[in-house]
């Protein structure tokens, strides 16, 4: 289970998504690609939904979403029950959102980050464990907000 990942993008994120899949596959991860498959204009909420559904169905533990800024994907993903999506642009935030927030989706901006930086952030995201402990109550509070919807 820990080697299974799910990924999707919109048209702005396609090239970066392909680079991430190649990188993670090379590293031994089983990456399920939910599209999109090219650069024709699509709507990012549709693709966030596919990845979030797969996580809700426990087909993987972690997901990756790429759009132009990463913002639309993060907004869409966080509308889903049990999803804690983090827009990440640097190494520190990426590590901390796994350690403290137990983030299960990383959102990346293909018009913000270089591919090299995105790969570095993805490597940190998939390798970093949630710390638990004092963070459990806070993550439980985040999850409880799903019930308030
Ligand atoms: C697409 O032009 C762009 O709006 C989208 O990729 C994303 O940046 C939205 O948040």
Coordinates of C-alpha atoms and ligand atoms in Angstrom, one line a residue:
X1 CA 0.0 0.0 0.0
X2 CA 2.7 2.5 0.9
X3 CA 4.3 2.2 -2.6
X4 CA 0.9 3.0 -4.3
X5 CA 0.3 6.6 -5.4
X6 CA -2.4 8.3 -7.4
X7 CA -1.8 11.4 -9.6
X8 CA -3.7 13.7 -11.9
X9 CA -3.3 17.1 -13.5
X10 CA -5.1 19.6 -15.7
X11 CA -3.7 20.9 -19.1
X12 CA -1.3 23.3 -17.4
X13 CA 0.2 20.5 -15.3
X14 CA 0.5 17.7 -17.9
X15 CA 4.2 18.0 -18.7
X16 CA 5.1 18.1 -15.0
X17 CA 2.8 15.2 -14.2
X18 CA 4.5 13.1 -16.8
X19 CA 7.9 13.9 -15.3
X20 CA 6.7 13.0 -11.9
X21 CA 5.3 9.7 -13.0
X22 CA 8.5 8.8 -14.8
X23 CA 10.5 9.8 -11.7
X24 CA 8.4 7.8 -9.2
X25 CA 8.1 4.8 -11.4
X26 CA 11.9 4.7 -11.7
X27 CA 12.0 4.8 -7.9
X28 CA 9.8 1.8 -7.6
X29 CA 6.4 3.4 -6.9
X30 CA 3.2 2.0 -8.5
X31 CA 1.6 5.2 -9.8
X32 CA -2.0 5.3 -11.1
X33 CA -2.5 8.1 -13.6
X34 CA -6.0 9.7 -13.7
X35 CA -5.1 12.1 -16.5
X36 CA -5.5 14.5 -18.1
X37 CA -3.6 13.2 -21.1
X38 CA -2.6 16.2 -23.0
X39 CA -2.6 20.0 -23.2
X40 CA -6.2 20.5 -24.4
X41 CA -8.1 22.6 -21.9
X42 CA -9.9 20.7 -19.1
X43 CA -11.3 21.6 -15.7
X44 CA -9.1 20.9 -12.7
X45 CA -11.9 20.0 -10.2
X46 CA -12.8 16.9 -12.4
X47 CA -9.2 15.6 -11.9
X48 CA -8.9 16.4 -8.3
X49 CA -12.2 14.5 -7.8
X50 CA -10.7 11.4 -9.5
X51 CA -7.7 11.3 -7.2
X52 CA -9.7 12.1 -4.1
X53 CA -12.2 9.3 -4.8
X54 CA -9.4 6.8 -5.3
X55 CA -7.9 7.8 -1.9
X56 CA -11.3 7.6 -0.2
X57 CA -11.6 4.1 -1.7
X58 CA -8.2 3.3 -0.2
X59 CA -6.7 2.5 -3.6
X60 CA -3.6 4.4 -2.4
X61 CA -2.5 6.3 0.6
X62 CA -1.1 9.4 -1.0
X63 CA -2.0 11.5 -4.0
X64 CA -0.4 14.2 -6.2
X65 CA -2.3 16.9 -8.1
X66 CA -0.7 19.4 -10.6
X67 CA -2.3 22.5 -12.1
X68 CA -1.0 25.9 -13.1
X69 CA -0.6 27.2 -9.6
X70 CA -1.6 24.2 -7.5
X71 CA -4.2 26.4 -5.9
X72 CA -7.3 25.3 -7.8
X73 CA -6.4 21.6 -7.2
X74 CA -5.9 22.2 -3.5
X75 CA -9.2 24.0 -3.2
X76 CA -11.0 21.2 -5.0
X77 CA -9.3 18.4 -3.1
X78 CA -10.0 19.9 0.3
X79 CA -13.7 19.8 -0.4
X80 CA -13.5 16.0 -0.2
X81 CA -14.1 14.1 3.1
X82 CA -10.9 12.7 4.6
X83 CA -8.7 14.7 2.2
X84 CA -6.0 16.9 3.6
X85 CA -4.4 18.5 0.6
X86 CA -1.4 20.8 0.9
X87 CA -0.2 23.3 -1.7
X88 CA 3.6 23.0 -1.4
X89 CA 6.2 25.3 -2.9
X90 CA 9.2 24.5 -0.7
X91 CA 11.0 21.7 1.0
X92 CA 10.2 22.7 4.6
X93 CA 6.5 23.1 4.1
X94 CA 6.4 19.8 2.2
X95 CA 8.1 17.9 5.1
X96 CA 6.1 19.6 7.8
X97 CA 2.7 19.0 6.2
X98 CA 3.4 15.2 6.2
X99 CA 4.9 15.2 9.7
X100 CA 2.3 17.5 11.4
X101 CA -0.8 17.6 9.2
X102 CA -0.7 14.1 7.9
X103 CA -1.4 15.6 4.5
X104 CA -2.5 12.9 2.0
X105 CA -2.4 15.0 -1.2
X106 CA 0.4 17.3 -2.4
X107 CA -0.7 20.0 -4.9
X108 CA 2.0 21.5 -7.1
X109 CA 2.0 24.5 -9.5
X110 CA 3.5 23.8 -12.9
X111 CA 3.6 27.5 -13.6
X112 CA 5.3 28.2 -10.3
X113 CA 7.9 25.5 -9.8
X114 CA 10.6 24.0 -12.0
X115 CA 10.2 20.3 -12.7
X116 CA 13.4 19.7 -10.8
X117 CA 11.9 21.4 -7.7
X118 CA 8.6 19.6 -8.1
X119 CA 10.5 16.2 -8.1
X120 CA 12.4 17.2 -5.0
X121 CA 9.2 18.1 -3.2
X122 CA 7.4 14.9 -4.3
X123 CA 10.4 12.8 -3.0
X124 CA 10.1 14.5 0.4
X125 CA 6.3 14.1 0.4
X126 CA 6.3 10.4 -0.3
X127 CA 9.2 9.6 2.0
X128 CA 8.1 11.5 5.1
X129 CA 6.0 9.9 7.8
X130 CA 3.3 11.5 9.9
X131 CA 4.6 12.0 13.5
X132 CA 1.3 11.3 15.3
X133 CA 1.5 12.1 19.0
X134 CA 0.4 15.7 19.8
X135 CA -0.7 16.2 16.2
X136 CA -3.4 13.5 16.4
X137 CA -5.9 15.6 18.2
X138 CA -5.4 18.5 15.7
X139 CA -5.7 16.2 12.7
X140 CA -8.9 14.7 14.3
X141 CA -10.2 18.3 14.5
X142 CA -9.5 18.8 10.8
X143 CA -11.3 15.5 10.0
X144 CA -14.3 16.5 12.3
X145 CA -14.8 19.6 10.0
X146 CA -15.9 17.2 7.3
X147 CA -18.9 16.4 9.5
X148 CA -19.8 20.1 9.8
X149 CA -20.4 20.3 6.0
Ligands
LIG1 C1 -5.6 26.9 -15.9 O1 -5.4 27.9 -16.8 C2 -5.3 27.3 -14.5 O2 -6.3 28.2 -14.1 C3 -5.3 26.1 -13.6 O3 -4.2 25.3 -14.1 C4 -4.9 26.4 -12.1 O4 -3.8 27.2 -12.0 C5 -6.0 26.8 -11.3 O5 -5.8 26.9 -10.0

